[in-house]
Amino acid sequence: AQKITQTQPGMFVQEKEAVTLDCTYDTSDPSYGLFWYKQPSSGEMIFLIYQGSYDQQNATEGRYSLNFQKARKSANLVISASQLGDSAMYFCAMRESTTGGGNKLTFGTGTQLKVEL
Amino acid sequence: GAGVSQTPSNKVTEKGKYVELRCDPISGHTALYWYRQSLGQGPEFLIYFQGTGAADDSGLPNDRFFAVRPEGSVSTLKIQRTERGDSAVYLCASSPGTQETQYFGPGTRLLVL
């Protein structure tokens, strides 16, 4: 079974600084995908960024980048130039194939990020 | 365009009652997923639909839980004889195809008293 580990229950960062949220994973599947989602206090899960296991380059989306180290089985999220609106819970997730050809997500326990002035 | 919508946003019920939670996916998305998120945890997979059929229901905790998607669009998660342990946020997600990014709705917060 796949497993996602997020070891930082809470993180603080100063506004305009960069922050790294850690994620390690465990899988025996040679083909997999890694996702980061943001969950504000309103509860909705917002997709941020995706990295495929065969992608040669680290994924980037605006201020978000994914530091993918395959040998270490880590997929850390880097947020540059933090903003107050970045304060939220952040979840790392891995795609796992389901019967019937779909893909279900296995989530970590999340990291609560607080951006301070 | 419109995102995934879920109704009701909040539901309070008594132990033993029956509840229905509704999910309206993004138009044109063929894959639909239900997840359950307990307090302080990440979401956990419940069931996946491809079109009208439940392709994988391995995450449903027991036979009190059932979900349908009769016309391949809107889905309803049904919980019979609710228990206090069923209290959680129930999240629905949809994707254009089976291997693509899932987009989530705002969730339904279920509280069983």
PDB file of N, CA and C in Angstrom, chain A residues 35 37 39 41-47 50 89 91 95 97-110, chain B residues 4 33 35 37 40-45 48 50 55-56 58 91 95 97-106 109:
ATOM      1  N   PHE A  35       0.767  15.034  -5.838  1.00  0.00           N
ATOM      2  CA  PHE A  35      -0.027  16.260  -5.879  1.00  0.00           C
ATOM      3  C   PHE A  35       0.140  17.025  -4.570  1.00  0.00           C
ATOM      4  N   TYR A  37      -2.233  19.893  -2.494  1.00  0.00           N
ATOM      5  CA  TYR A  37      -3.495  20.619  -2.397  1.00  0.00           C
ATOM      6  C   TYR A  37      -3.429  21.576  -1.206  1.00  0.00           C
ATOM      7  N   GLN A  39      -5.847  23.626   1.561  1.00  0.00           N
ATOM      8  CA  GLN A  39      -7.181  23.625   2.146  1.00  0.00           C
ATOM      9  C   GLN A  39      -7.312  24.792   3.125  1.00  0.00           C
ATOM     10  N   SER A  41      -9.429  27.543   5.560  1.00  0.00           N
ATOM     11  CA  SER A  41     -10.398  27.268   6.627  1.00  0.00           C
ATOM     12  C   SER A  41     -11.804  27.028   6.096  1.00  0.00           C
ATOM     13  N   SER A  42     -12.083  27.488   4.889  1.00  0.00           N
ATOM     14  CA  SER A  42     -13.397  27.242   4.279  1.00  0.00           C
ATOM     15  C   SER A  42     -13.619  25.773   3.954  1.00  0.00           C
ATOM     16  N   GLY A  43     -12.538  25.009   3.842  1.00  0.00           N
ATOM     17  CA  GLY A  43     -12.672  23.571   3.677  1.00  0.00           C
ATOM     18  C   GLY A  43     -12.439  23.022   2.283  1.00  0.00           C
ATOM     19  N   GLU A  44     -12.489  23.860   1.265  1.00  0.00           N
ATOM     20  CA  GLU A  44     -12.341  23.337  -0.088  1.00  0.00           C
ATOM     21  C   GLU A  44     -10.892  22.971  -0.372  1.00  0.00           C
ATOM     22  N   MET A  45     -10.673  21.851  -1.049  1.00  0.00           N
ATOM     23  CA  MET A  45      -9.336  21.411  -1.436  1.00  0.00           C
ATOM     24  C   MET A  45      -9.000  22.046  -2.780  1.00  0.00           C
ATOM     25  N   ILE A  46      -7.936  22.836  -2.820  1.00  0.00           N
ATOM     26  CA  ILE A  46      -7.550  23.545  -4.026  1.00  0.00           C
ATOM     27  C   ILE A  46      -6.287  22.919  -4.590  1.00  0.00           C
ATOM     28  N   PHE A  47      -6.351  22.456  -5.832  1.00  0.00           N
ATOM     29  CA  PHE A  47      -5.194  21.847  -6.480  1.00  0.00           C
ATOM     30  C   PHE A  47      -4.119  22.902  -6.724  1.00  0.00           C
ATOM     31  N   TYR A  50       1.332  19.373  -9.656  1.00  0.00           N
ATOM     32  CA  TYR A  50       1.420  17.940  -9.911  1.00  0.00           C
ATOM     33  C   TYR A  50       2.821  17.589 -10.441  1.00  0.00           C
ATOM     34  N   MET A  89      -4.064  24.873   5.412  1.00  0.00           N
ATOM     35  CA  MET A  89      -3.537  23.516   5.556  1.00  0.00           C
ATOM     36  C   MET A  89      -3.105  23.043   4.179  1.00  0.00           C
ATOM     37  N   PHE A  91      -1.820  19.708   1.895  1.00  0.00           N
ATOM     38  CA  PHE A  91      -1.784  18.256   1.850  1.00  0.00           C
ATOM     39  C   PHE A  91      -0.974  17.779   0.649  1.00  0.00           C
ATOM     40  N   ARG A  95      -1.140   9.524  -6.235  1.00  0.00           N
ATOM     41  CA  ARG A  95      -2.126   8.830  -7.045  1.00  0.00           C
ATOM     42  C   ARG A  95      -1.852   7.343  -6.994  1.00  0.00           C
ATOM     43  N   SER A  97      -3.492   3.659  -8.478  1.00  0.00           N
ATOM     44  CA  SER A  97      -4.445   3.094  -9.425  1.00  0.00           C
ATOM     45  C   SER A  97      -5.519   2.303  -8.698  1.00  0.00           C
ATOM     46  N   THR A  98      -6.742   2.424  -9.178  1.00  0.00           N
ATOM     47  CA  THR A  98      -7.856   1.665  -8.610  1.00  0.00           C
ATOM     48  C   THR A  98      -8.273   0.569  -9.580  1.00  0.00           C
ATOM     49  N   THR A  99      -9.036  -0.369  -9.082  1.00  0.00           N
ATOM     50  CA  THR A  99      -9.699  -1.290  -9.997  1.00  0.00           C
ATOM     51  C   THR A  99     -10.659  -0.460 -10.841  1.00  0.00           C
ATOM     52  N   GLY A 100     -10.841  -0.799 -12.070  1.00  0.00           N
ATOM     53  CA  GLY A 100     -11.711  -0.021 -12.931  1.00  0.00           C
ATOM     54  C   GLY A 100     -10.993   1.110 -13.638  1.00  0.00           C
ATOM     55  N   GLY A 101      -9.674   1.207 -13.455  1.00  0.00           N
ATOM     56  CA  GLY A 101      -8.895   2.142 -14.256  1.00  0.00           C
ATOM     57  C   GLY A 101      -8.804   3.559 -13.747  1.00  0.00           C
ATOM     58  N   GLY A 102      -9.355   3.840 -12.582  1.00  0.00           N
ATOM     59  CA  GLY A 102      -9.278   5.203 -12.061  1.00  0.00           C
ATOM     60  C   GLY A 102      -8.034   5.423 -11.245  1.00  0.00           C
ATOM     61  N   ASN A 103      -7.976   6.557 -10.609  1.00  0.00           N
ATOM     62  CA  ASN A 103      -6.871   6.796  -9.693  1.00  0.00           C
ATOM     63  C   ASN A 103      -7.389   7.464  -8.444  1.00  0.00           C
ATOM     64  N   LYS A 104      -7.203   6.813  -7.307  1.00  0.00           N
ATOM     65  CA  LYS A 104      -7.592   7.407  -6.038  1.00  0.00           C
ATOM     66  C   LYS A 104      -6.370   8.033  -5.423  1.00  0.00           C
ATOM     67  N   LEU A 105      -6.607   9.028  -4.597  1.00  0.00           N
ATOM     68  CA  LEU A 105      -5.530   9.750  -3.944  1.00  0.00           C
ATOM     69  C   LEU A 105      -5.369   9.272  -2.500  1.00  0.00           C
ATOM     70  N   THR A 106      -4.115   9.068  -2.121  1.00  0.00           N
ATOM     71  CA  THR A 106      -3.766   8.805  -0.729  1.00  0.00           C
ATOM     72  C   THR A 106      -3.121  10.058  -0.194  1.00  0.00           C
ATOM     73  N   PHE A 107      -3.677  10.594   0.892  1.00  0.00           N
ATOM     74  CA  PHE A 107      -3.229  11.874   1.431  1.00  0.00           C
ATOM     75  C   PHE A 107      -2.372  11.686   2.674  1.00  0.00           C
ATOM     76  N   GLY A 108      -1.489  12.667   2.905  1.00  0.00           N
ATOM     77  CA  GLY A 108      -0.799  12.772   4.180  1.00  0.00           C
ATOM     78  C   GLY A 108      -1.693  13.451   5.199  1.00  0.00           C
ATOM     79  N   THR A 109      -1.139  13.689   6.386  1.00  0.00           N
ATOM     80  CA  THR A 109      -1.921  14.289   7.471  1.00  0.00           C
ATOM     81  C   THR A 109      -1.921  15.816   7.420  1.00  0.00           C
ATOM     82  N   GLY A 110      -1.132  16.377   6.512  1.00  0.00           N
ATOM     83  CA  GLY A 110      -1.189  17.818   6.305  1.00  0.00           C
ATOM     84  C   GLY A 110      -0.212  18.624   7.143  1.00  0.00           C
TER      85      GLY A 110
ATOM     86  N   VAL B   4     -17.018  22.023  -8.772  1.00  0.00           N
ATOM     87  CA  VAL B   4     -17.795  20.967  -8.148  1.00  0.00           C
ATOM     88  C   VAL B   4     -18.644  21.581  -7.040  1.00  0.00           C
ATOM     89  N   TYR B  33     -15.314  11.046  -7.580  1.00  0.00           N
ATOM     90  CA  TYR B  33     -14.758  10.394  -6.390  1.00  0.00           C
ATOM     91  C   TYR B  33     -15.425  10.972  -5.140  1.00  0.00           C
ATOM     92  N   TYR B  35     -14.626  11.187  -0.938  1.00  0.00           N
ATOM     93  CA  TYR B  35     -13.639  11.037   0.130  1.00  0.00           C
ATOM     94  C   TYR B  35     -14.296  11.454   1.445  1.00  0.00           C
ATOM     95  N   GLN B  37     -13.174  13.069   5.264  1.00  0.00           N
ATOM     96  CA  GLN B  37     -12.097  13.705   6.014  1.00  0.00           C
ATOM     97  C   GLN B  37     -12.510  13.871   7.463  1.00  0.00           C
ATOM     98  N   GLY B  40      -8.612  16.708  11.670  1.00  0.00           N
ATOM     99  CA  GLY B  40      -7.166  16.597  11.841  1.00  0.00           C
ATOM    100  C   GLY B  40      -6.494  15.592  10.928  1.00  0.00           C
ATOM    101  N   GLN B  41      -7.245  15.055   9.982  1.00  0.00           N
ATOM    102  CA  GLN B  41      -6.695  14.053   9.075  1.00  0.00           C
ATOM    103  C   GLN B  41      -6.803  14.500   7.620  1.00  0.00           C
ATOM    104  N   GLY B  42      -6.078  13.807   6.756  1.00  0.00           N
ATOM    105  CA  GLY B  42      -6.260  14.014   5.332  1.00  0.00           C
ATOM    106  C   GLY B  42      -7.472  13.233   4.848  1.00  0.00           C
ATOM    107  N   PRO B  43      -7.995  13.590   3.691  1.00  0.00           N
ATOM    108  CA  PRO B  43      -9.136  12.848   3.137  1.00  0.00           C
ATOM    109  C   PRO B  43      -8.793  11.384   2.878  1.00  0.00           C
ATOM    110  N   GLU B  44      -9.809  10.530   3.028  1.00  0.00           N
ATOM    111  CA  GLU B  44      -9.656   9.099   2.751  1.00  0.00           C
ATOM    112  C   GLU B  44     -10.655   8.688   1.682  1.00  0.00           C
ATOM    113  N   PHE B  45     -10.177   7.928   0.732  1.00  0.00           N
ATOM    114  CA  PHE B  45     -10.989   7.494  -0.401  1.00  0.00           C
ATOM    115  C   PHE B  45     -12.143   6.616   0.041  1.00  0.00           C
ATOM    116  N   TYR B  48     -15.278   5.416  -6.223  1.00  0.00           N
ATOM    117  CA  TYR B  48     -14.973   6.063  -7.499  1.00  0.00           C
ATOM    118  C   TYR B  48     -15.979   5.596  -8.546  1.00  0.00           C
ATOM    119  N   GLN B  50     -16.885   5.774 -12.709  1.00  0.00           N
ATOM    120  CA  GLN B  50     -16.548   6.102 -14.089  1.00  0.00           C
ATOM    121  C   GLN B  50     -17.882   6.010 -14.833  1.00  0.00           C
ATOM    122  N   ALA B  55     -16.851   1.990 -10.126  1.00  0.00           N
ATOM    123  CA  ALA B  55     -15.729   1.168 -10.573  1.00  0.00           C
ATOM    124  C   ALA B  55     -14.900   0.642  -9.414  1.00  0.00           C
ATOM    125  N   ASP B  56     -14.908   1.347  -8.292  1.00  0.00           N
ATOM    126  CA  ASP B  56     -14.143   0.923  -7.120  1.00  0.00           C
ATOM    127  C   ASP B  56     -14.824   1.464  -5.872  1.00  0.00           C
ATOM    128  N   SER B  58     -14.025   0.147  -2.761  1.00  0.00           N
ATOM    129  CA  SER B  58     -13.247  -0.513  -1.712  1.00  0.00           C
ATOM    130  C   SER B  58     -13.063   0.332  -0.465  1.00  0.00           C
ATOM    131  N   LEU B  91     -16.142  14.854   1.084  1.00  0.00           N
ATOM    132  CA  LEU B  91     -15.672  15.609  -0.066  1.00  0.00           C
ATOM    133  C   LEU B  91     -15.926  14.838  -1.352  1.00  0.00           C
ATOM    134  N   SER B  95     -12.902  14.544 -12.219  1.00  0.00           N
ATOM    135  CA  SER B  95     -11.795  14.758 -13.147  1.00  0.00           C
ATOM    136  C   SER B  95     -12.268  14.466 -14.556  1.00  0.00           C
ATOM    137  N   GLY B  97     -10.896  12.797 -16.953  1.00  0.00           N
ATOM    138  CA  GLY B  97     -10.667  11.402 -17.268  1.00  0.00           C
ATOM    139  C   GLY B  97     -10.121  10.710 -16.057  1.00  0.00           C
ATOM    140  N   THR B  98      -9.824   9.451 -16.222  1.00  0.00           N
ATOM    141  CA  THR B  98      -9.482   8.659 -15.044  1.00  0.00           C
ATOM    142  C   THR B  98      -8.079   8.921 -14.521  1.00  0.00           C
ATOM    143  N   GLN B  99      -7.201   9.449 -15.336  1.00  0.00           N
ATOM    144  CA  GLN B  99      -5.812   9.616 -14.897  1.00  0.00           C
ATOM    145  C   GLN B  99      -5.447  11.086 -14.704  1.00  0.00           C
ATOM    146  N   GLU B 100      -6.429  11.928 -14.619  1.00  0.00           N
ATOM    147  CA  GLU B 100      -6.150  13.352 -14.563  1.00  0.00           C
ATOM    148  C   GLU B 100      -6.424  13.944 -13.185  1.00  0.00           C
ATOM    149  N   THR B 101      -6.026  15.175 -13.012  1.00  0.00           N
ATOM    150  CA  THR B 101      -6.140  15.862 -11.725  1.00  0.00           C
ATOM    151  C   THR B 101      -7.590  15.892 -11.255  1.00  0.00           C
ATOM    152  N   GLN B 102      -7.767  15.639  -9.976  1.00  0.00           N
ATOM    153  CA  GLN B 102      -9.090  15.691  -9.370  1.00  0.00           C
ATOM    154  C   GLN B 102      -9.334  17.083  -8.791  1.00  0.00           C
ATOM    155  N   TYR B 103     -10.520  17.602  -9.038  1.00  0.00           N
ATOM    156  CA  TYR B 103     -10.931  18.908  -8.536  1.00  0.00           C
ATOM    157  C   TYR B 103     -12.052  18.691  -7.517  1.00  0.00           C
ATOM    158  N   PHE B 104     -11.850  19.309  -6.348  1.00  0.00           N
ATOM    159  CA  PHE B 104     -12.721  19.025  -5.219  1.00  0.00           C
ATOM    160  C   PHE B 104     -13.811  20.078  -5.044  1.00  0.00           C
ATOM    161  N   GLY B 105     -14.910  19.644  -4.466  1.00  0.00           N
ATOM    162  CA  GLY B 105     -15.960  20.533  -4.028  1.00  0.00           C
ATOM    163  C   GLY B 105     -15.700  21.028  -2.618  1.00  0.00           C
ATOM    164  N   PRO B 106     -16.596  21.885  -2.090  1.00  0.00           N
ATOM    165  CA  PRO B 106     -16.393  22.472  -0.763  1.00  0.00           C
ATOM    166  C   PRO B 106     -16.684  21.517   0.380  1.00  0.00           C
ATOM    167  N   ARG B 109     -20.301  19.012   5.685  1.00  0.00           N
ATOM    168  CA  ARG B 109     -19.940  18.717   7.074  1.00  0.00           C
ATOM    169  C   ARG B 109     -21.108  17.994   7.733  1.00  0.00           C
TER     170      ARG B 109
END
